[in-house]
């Protein structure tokens, strides 16, 4: 069970920190509205890898389709927040 | 396997397969570490026939169209069989399209029934266009509390009693498969039962399946390759198809081991990802272990030069093979440019990768590598029954590939003009440039047509995405495949370029660039434009003011260098 109630901004910040760690880039290089395909130079498979890390962190289950049509951290955070 | 010559339709062949292989497992559906479903051919029949009966009651008649929009899962195949049982035409739509695009194609094919996964239907219901949808919608896996609007639950949509099997002739339409055209001109390839039966026969002649084969279905089932190799092929041979509800690389890797996968089809992106993972593992080995591994790889390479020797390779490189479940027979790849080094990497490890070439318009596959011997530099030889010609070859023997085969589609749906341009005197003009080598292998060298194929195997036609840029503050714009403007005789480095003509005195400002970038981001990542080019002349237009694309492309190609393209 997830006991921590996060605000949307906290969720977004945690996603940015995790993405930076996962793809080994400096946190300050990532902004909420960044297109992560471009900023991180990754493909859709690599973004799926990130989902697993986010699932573990937020203790939720995220179906692959939650990433469909999403290319920025802010929208991803909204989708995760809706499942917290 | 069944003798496909004796069947006149996919429905009839599948019906016999379900009886013949009754106790064999036909489908496994897994989600992360959980197995959701395991069905024998008899179970499959028990689930499909009540659905067919309900479709019959819903008056789905022979020749009418029923679409499926779902990610890979058992319900996809069960629904498809029920549709064929009723003699109806299956329209497999891409679940990765946007809801608006899916609605557009449902209207274009005049679907009477649409079987849709819940999250996709939820997105469609948000759009005003959904009101115009004429189809009866069946929604899978909807939560009990969900408001489905006018749609029905797939799970409840079944009737008791035996449905009547509706026979079809070989020349009747089996499927309408959209190869592209969501934004502009929908290209619905009309494929007959004969197309599929012949394709299945020729593919299984080279790569047979049998009871005990476990095929991992990763490519979308709406894609021609998975429909054939991950559904029709395994079923008529009594094999088993494994579906994964998540395509995260770690779970895909686990599935190889858990289900001891024997066959899989992959797009280049996934294969490269597997390669990256293996190389990263090799890097962590100590110098001694790495030396030993390299020695056995070299040994395996020398023993398998003429043809694959699976048992020997598994003995020489047991750890590598165990990581793939230890029973892998072949991986199929195609649909997009595959780097020879990746194919060689796997073959040297004793994992045969059969690289092939095909297009939806040609059924599924035209050529495939027969691995006798393995070749990384070609897309193989024409399958039995496929005739290929190189049209107007240049001094190096390179010209447009044309195909004549019983697998070639009948026509494009409601587009006689495009059909006449594409199928000329019985020959399908592929738009791909190729040449045969001395051994009868086809080598590809780029495209004659203005399109790209992504690493994920998706065909992207520039015309289809131009609407995303409508209203940008420039005089005019047009989108091209870079390799169409500057032919490179290669299939690599594919990207889209937006050509801009600015107003008199207008500058290419950062605000304009930002606007283009912002529009670009509204597109799915695989449809995005990679660069832009500012043109110095007005675009040539027809009397009806349409841009003369071919003329403009030639002008740009001649007057500008590829290096003039600025990255977006």
XYZ file of C-alpha atoms in Angstrom, chain B residues 126-551:
426
model
C -13.815 11.650 -25.656
C -14.063 12.714 -29.295
C -17.121 14.344 -30.876
C -16.598 12.214 -34.032
C -17.609 9.127 -32.075
C -21.231 10.173 -32.618
C -20.822 9.428 -36.316
C -19.582 5.901 -35.693
C -21.980 3.467 -37.329
C -20.432 0.258 -35.996
C -21.720 -1.836 -33.146
C -18.881 -1.654 -30.617
C -17.764 -4.505 -28.362
C -15.362 -3.469 -25.632
C -12.957 -5.914 -24.014
C -11.825 -5.877 -20.385
C -13.939 -2.891 -19.355
C -14.133 -2.366 -15.574
C -17.613 -3.180 -14.253
C -18.197 0.425 -13.230
C -17.169 1.866 -16.601
C -19.635 3.824 -18.693
C -19.359 2.343 -22.183
C -21.860 4.623 -23.880
C -23.620 2.702 -26.630
C -21.041 -0.112 -26.639
C -21.413 -3.655 -25.300
C -19.093 -5.720 -23.184
C -17.220 -8.277 -25.272
C -17.239 -10.734 -22.383
C -21.066 -10.656 -22.237
C -21.592 -10.651 -25.970
C -22.220 -14.354 -26.578
C -25.191 -16.531 -27.367
C -25.986 -20.171 -26.848
C -26.478 -22.482 -29.778
C -24.373 -23.481 -32.747
C -23.531 -20.721 -35.179
C -23.728 -21.534 -38.889
C -20.332 -21.654 -40.557
C -20.405 -19.396 -43.625
C -18.154 -20.730 -46.392
C -16.157 -18.341 -48.544
C -14.408 -18.740 -51.872
C -10.691 -18.249 -52.354
C -11.238 -15.037 -54.302
C -13.463 -13.530 -51.605
C -12.055 -10.822 -49.393
C -10.567 -12.023 -46.096
C -9.062 -8.839 -44.671
C -8.646 -5.151 -45.300
C -5.298 -4.060 -43.904
C -4.365 -0.389 -43.814
C -0.749 0.035 -44.804
C -0.943 3.775 -44.077
C -2.935 6.802 -44.937
C -4.501 8.020 -41.769
C -3.971 11.705 -42.448
C -4.467 11.797 -46.146
C -5.377 8.997 -48.463
C -6.226 5.787 -46.597
C -4.532 2.811 -48.195
C -6.684 -0.166 -47.358
C -5.106 -3.265 -48.878
C -7.861 -5.694 -49.821
C -6.495 -9.212 -49.301
C -8.293 -12.375 -50.299
C -8.446 -15.785 -48.668
C -6.247 -17.030 -51.497
C -3.614 -14.384 -50.689
C -3.349 -15.642 -47.121
C -3.575 -19.364 -47.831
C -0.850 -19.115 -50.464
C 1.329 -16.949 -48.242
C 1.005 -19.395 -45.395
C 1.826 -22.316 -47.664
C 4.959 -20.698 -49.063
C 6.258 -19.460 -45.704
C 5.766 -22.769 -43.926
C 7.497 -24.536 -46.825
C 10.726 -22.846 -45.687
C 9.974 -22.318 -42.029
C 7.576 -25.023 -40.864
C 5.820 -25.000 -37.502
C 4.628 -28.075 -35.628
C 2.880 -28.973 -32.355
C 5.433 -28.050 -29.717
C 6.522 -24.822 -31.393
C 6.054 -21.820 -29.102
C 5.904 -18.579 -31.042
C 6.350 -15.344 -29.136
C 3.989 -12.734 -30.550
C 5.498 -9.287 -30.028
C 4.768 -7.410 -33.242
C 1.225 -6.064 -33.241
C -1.183 -8.711 -34.526
C -2.723 -6.119 -36.835
C 0.644 -6.068 -38.607
C 0.807 -8.400 -41.612
C 3.786 -10.344 -40.241
C 2.328 -11.210 -36.857
C -1.080 -11.963 -38.343
C 0.555 -14.589 -40.549
C 3.439 -15.872 -38.411
C 1.779 -15.326 -35.041
C -1.718 -16.565 -35.858
C -2.523 -18.302 -39.150
C 0.820 -20.139 -39.513
C 1.002 -21.562 -35.975
C -2.702 -22.481 -35.929
C -2.721 -24.498 -39.139
C 0.315 -26.359 -37.784
C -0.948 -27.004 -34.232
C 1.653 -24.726 -32.641
C 1.322 -22.434 -29.628
C 1.324 -18.622 -29.614
C 2.527 -16.739 -26.547
C 1.175 -13.219 -25.985
C 2.641 -10.724 -23.562
C 0.536 -7.928 -22.151
C 3.612 -5.838 -21.522
C 6.426 -5.372 -23.977
C 8.960 -4.099 -21.482
C 12.319 -5.483 -22.443
C 12.879 -7.259 -19.120
C 9.594 -9.176 -19.370
C 10.202 -10.014 -23.014
C 13.582 -11.484 -22.016
C 11.932 -13.460 -19.188
C 9.294 -14.837 -21.553
C 11.935 -16.470 -23.747
C 13.087 -18.487 -20.748
C 9.745 -19.126 -19.053
C 8.022 -20.406 -22.186
C 11.072 -21.836 -23.946
C 10.261 -19.858 -27.048
C 11.204 -21.491 -30.356
C 10.299 -18.751 -32.855
C 9.789 -14.999 -32.725
C 9.449 -12.104 -35.165
C 11.094 -8.845 -34.247
C 11.460 -5.402 -35.718
C 15.002 -4.005 -35.902
C 14.451 -1.800 -32.847
C 13.751 -4.783 -30.586
C 16.548 -6.874 -32.047
C 19.002 -4.038 -31.520
C 17.778 -3.677 -27.980
C 18.455 -7.365 -27.324
C 21.879 -6.953 -28.878
C 22.618 -3.972 -26.654
C 21.607 -5.969 -23.580
C 23.813 -8.912 -24.489
C 26.790 -6.740 -25.334
C 26.416 -4.951 -21.999
C 26.469 -8.331 -20.237
C 29.556 -9.428 -22.155
C 31.289 -6.218 -21.087
C 30.900 -7.173 -17.436
C 32.756 -10.469 -17.880
C 36.279 -10.799 -16.545
C 39.082 -10.753 -19.114
C 39.497 -14.536 -18.868
C 35.795 -15.289 -19.258
C 35.581 -12.849 -22.136
C 38.502 -14.544 -23.837
C 36.824 -17.949 -23.455
C 33.501 -16.569 -24.751
C 35.174 -15.003 -27.793
C 36.960 -18.285 -28.476
C 33.703 -20.263 -28.488
C 31.958 -17.616 -30.584
C 34.742 -17.927 -33.159
C 34.471 -21.724 -33.026
C 30.700 -21.593 -33.498
C 31.135 -19.193 -36.388
C 33.481 -21.544 -38.212
C 31.188 -24.569 -37.714
C 28.028 -22.810 -38.850
C 29.363 -21.098 -41.947
C 27.337 -23.279 -44.344
C 24.144 -23.593 -42.303
C 22.894 -23.277 -38.739
C 23.701 -26.173 -36.378
C 21.481 -25.469 -33.434
C 22.442 -28.400 -31.218
C 26.122 -27.700 -31.610
C 25.705 -23.966 -31.001
C 23.719 -24.654 -27.838
C 26.542 -26.850 -26.576
C 29.282 -24.392 -27.462
C 27.525 -21.333 -26.016
C 25.153 -22.716 -23.373
C 24.890 -19.556 -21.264
C 23.860 -17.413 -24.216
C 21.265 -19.942 -25.347
C 19.915 -20.415 -21.824
C 19.225 -16.681 -21.709
C 16.873 -17.255 -24.647
C 15.257 -20.343 -23.116
C 17.556 -22.850 -24.810
C 15.109 -23.904 -27.533
C 15.135 -20.954 -29.901
C 15.082 -22.137 -33.516
C 14.803 -18.895 -35.468
C 14.096 -15.215 -35.151
C 12.427 -13.493 -38.096
C 13.008 -9.885 -38.884
C 11.991 -7.539 -41.642
C 9.796 -4.587 -42.377
C 12.590 -2.071 -41.950
C 16.289 -1.659 -42.504
C 18.287 -4.091 -40.420
C 21.948 -3.475 -39.841
C 23.975 -6.459 -41.071
C 26.224 -6.220 -37.982
C 23.249 -6.966 -35.709
C 22.238 -9.986 -37.783
C 25.844 -11.232 -37.738
C 26.099 -10.707 -33.982
C 23.225 -13.113 -33.353
C 24.212 -15.619 -36.001
C 27.707 -15.861 -34.564
C 26.127 -16.750 -31.228
C 24.271 -19.572 -32.965
C 20.912 -17.787 -33.045
C 19.686 -17.758 -36.632
C 17.976 -14.550 -37.705
C 16.060 -14.862 -40.951
C 15.925 -11.434 -42.518
C 13.096 -10.952 -44.965
C 11.335 -8.390 -47.085
C 7.702 -7.813 -47.784
C 4.904 -5.329 -47.754
C 1.256 -5.471 -46.824
C 0.309 -5.056 -50.471
C 2.126 -8.320 -51.206
C 0.435 -10.314 -48.466
C 3.212 -10.546 -45.945
C 6.597 -11.638 -47.181
C 8.163 -11.749 -50.630
C 11.683 -12.831 -49.815
C 13.380 -14.366 -46.819
C 16.814 -15.677 -46.028
C 16.850 -19.481 -46.142
C 20.035 -19.597 -43.990
C 21.758 -21.901 -46.467
C 24.087 -20.167 -45.923
C 23.247 -17.256 -43.651
C 23.586 -13.864 -45.352
C 23.475 -10.612 -43.431
C 23.730 -8.400 -46.497
C 20.535 -9.440 -48.287
C 16.836 -9.903 -47.615
C 16.983 -13.453 -48.952
C 15.452 -15.222 -51.911
C 11.882 -15.098 -53.272
C 9.599 -17.554 -51.488
C 8.113 -20.422 -53.504
C 5.459 -19.028 -55.852
C 6.848 -15.478 -55.762
C 8.266 -14.020 -58.980
C 10.315 -10.843 -58.737
C 11.614 -8.550 -61.453
C 13.879 -5.548 -61.374
C 12.355 -2.835 -63.522
C 14.515 -0.453 -65.553
C 17.803 -1.474 -63.926
C 20.606 1.090 -64.000
C 24.228 0.316 -64.860
C 24.668 -1.381 -61.466
C 21.570 -3.542 -61.981
C 19.522 -1.563 -59.454
C 15.901 -0.832 -60.275
C 12.404 -0.971 -58.834
C 11.371 -4.336 -57.423
C 8.133 -5.648 -58.954
C 6.331 -8.726 -57.667
C 3.972 -11.241 -59.214
C 2.477 -13.739 -56.827
C -0.781 -15.250 -55.637
C -0.124 -13.406 -52.399
C -0.426 -9.923 -53.942
C -3.513 -8.012 -52.773
C -6.567 -7.627 -54.926
C -6.742 -3.819 -54.808
C -6.793 -0.749 -52.559
C -10.185 -0.213 -50.989
C -12.208 2.412 -52.895
C -9.167 3.712 -54.737
C -9.037 2.412 -58.325
C -6.610 5.151 -59.347
C -4.013 4.195 -56.755
C -4.584 0.514 -57.508
C -3.920 1.127 -61.212
C -0.681 2.951 -60.357
C 0.449 0.177 -58.012
C -0.541 -3.027 -59.791
C 0.383 -2.827 -63.452
C -0.396 -5.780 -65.716
C -0.474 -8.113 -62.749
C 2.822 -6.867 -61.281
C 2.926 -5.099 -57.940
C 5.274 -2.110 -58.097
C 6.833 -2.046 -54.664
C 8.509 1.358 -54.866
C 11.623 -0.246 -53.364
C 14.932 -0.280 -55.193
C 16.818 -3.544 -55.380
C 19.065 -5.880 -57.288
C 19.670 -9.613 -57.399
C 23.129 -10.931 -56.708
C 24.629 -13.947 -58.458
C 23.139 -16.335 -55.880
C 19.549 -15.183 -56.394
C 19.444 -13.106 -53.205
C 17.675 -9.755 -53.248
C 19.565 -6.736 -51.985
C 17.712 -3.525 -51.233
C 19.114 -0.083 -51.951
C 16.556 2.470 -50.882
C 13.177 3.646 -52.056
C 11.710 5.160 -55.128
C 8.659 6.240 -53.171
C 8.319 9.138 -50.793
C 8.059 7.293 -47.490
C 10.097 5.977 -44.608
C 9.924 2.779 -42.591
C 10.844 3.298 -38.967
C 13.016 0.982 -36.893
C 9.772 -0.121 -35.299
C 8.563 -1.306 -38.715
C 5.993 1.419 -39.321
C 5.412 2.877 -42.768
C 5.203 6.637 -42.608
C 3.992 8.578 -45.622
C 4.829 12.312 -45.420
C 1.435 13.328 -46.842
C -0.221 11.707 -43.845
C 1.418 13.941 -41.307
C 1.253 17.269 -43.136
C -2.088 18.098 -41.538
C -0.311 18.268 -38.176
C 1.474 21.396 -39.436
C -1.566 23.154 -40.872
C -1.603 26.871 -40.114
C 2.096 27.293 -39.326
C 2.985 30.893 -40.237
C 4.815 30.299 -43.531
C 3.816 30.752 -47.157
C 3.796 27.016 -47.878
C 5.328 23.771 -46.689
C 5.709 20.190 -47.802
C 7.117 17.102 -46.096
C 9.486 14.608 -47.691
C 11.482 11.529 -46.813
C 15.113 12.691 -46.852
C 16.194 9.671 -48.894
C 13.556 10.565 -51.502
C 15.122 14.000 -51.932
C 18.678 12.723 -51.831
C 18.737 9.040 -52.840
C 21.463 7.258 -50.929
C 21.189 3.697 -52.180
C 20.727 2.593 -48.619
C 17.788 2.025 -46.336
C 19.488 3.510 -43.302
C 19.379 7.107 -42.086
C 15.676 7.451 -42.733
C 14.077 10.688 -41.593
C 11.395 13.160 -42.574
C 12.189 16.713 -43.608
C 9.791 19.633 -43.708
C 10.491 21.963 -46.637
C 9.375 25.526 -45.912
C 8.778 28.464 -48.206
C 8.702 31.675 -46.198
C 6.720 34.814 -47.005
C 8.565 37.658 -48.759
C 10.932 39.222 -46.216
C 10.099 36.638 -43.535
C 12.980 35.264 -41.469
C 13.284 31.770 -40.054
C 13.028 32.880 -36.435
C 13.341 30.820 -33.288
C 9.606 31.477 -32.689
C 8.802 29.792 -35.993
C 11.098 26.911 -35.150
C 9.414 26.574 -31.750
C 6.025 26.445 -33.431
C 7.166 23.652 -35.737
C 8.747 21.775 -32.829
C 5.569 22.128 -30.812
C 3.426 20.793 -33.685
C 5.913 17.990 -34.154
C 5.508 16.929 -30.558
C 1.804 16.397 -30.988
C 2.651 13.559 -33.337
C 3.600 10.115 -32.038
C 7.393 9.868 -31.765
C 7.729 7.606 -34.796
C 5.885 10.074 -37.046
C 7.957 13.122 -36.196
C 9.835 15.280 -38.623
C 13.591 15.247 -38.003
C 14.744 18.331 -39.883
C 13.701 21.403 -41.815
C 14.858 23.124 -44.928
C 14.013 26.662 -46.050
C 13.429 26.843 -49.816
C 14.261 29.836 -51.941
C 11.564 29.465 -54.593
C 7.789 29.099 -54.562
C 6.634 25.515 -54.804
C 5.512 24.284 -58.233
C 1.766 23.664 -58.287
C -0.798 22.037 -60.553
C -3.684 23.936 -62.157
C -5.782 22.927 -59.160
C -3.076 24.392 -56.896
C -1.830 21.099 -55.494
C 1.900 20.985 -54.841
C 3.746 18.997 -57.510
C 5.605 16.863 -55.007
C 7.767 14.938 -57.433
C 8.865 18.096 -59.272
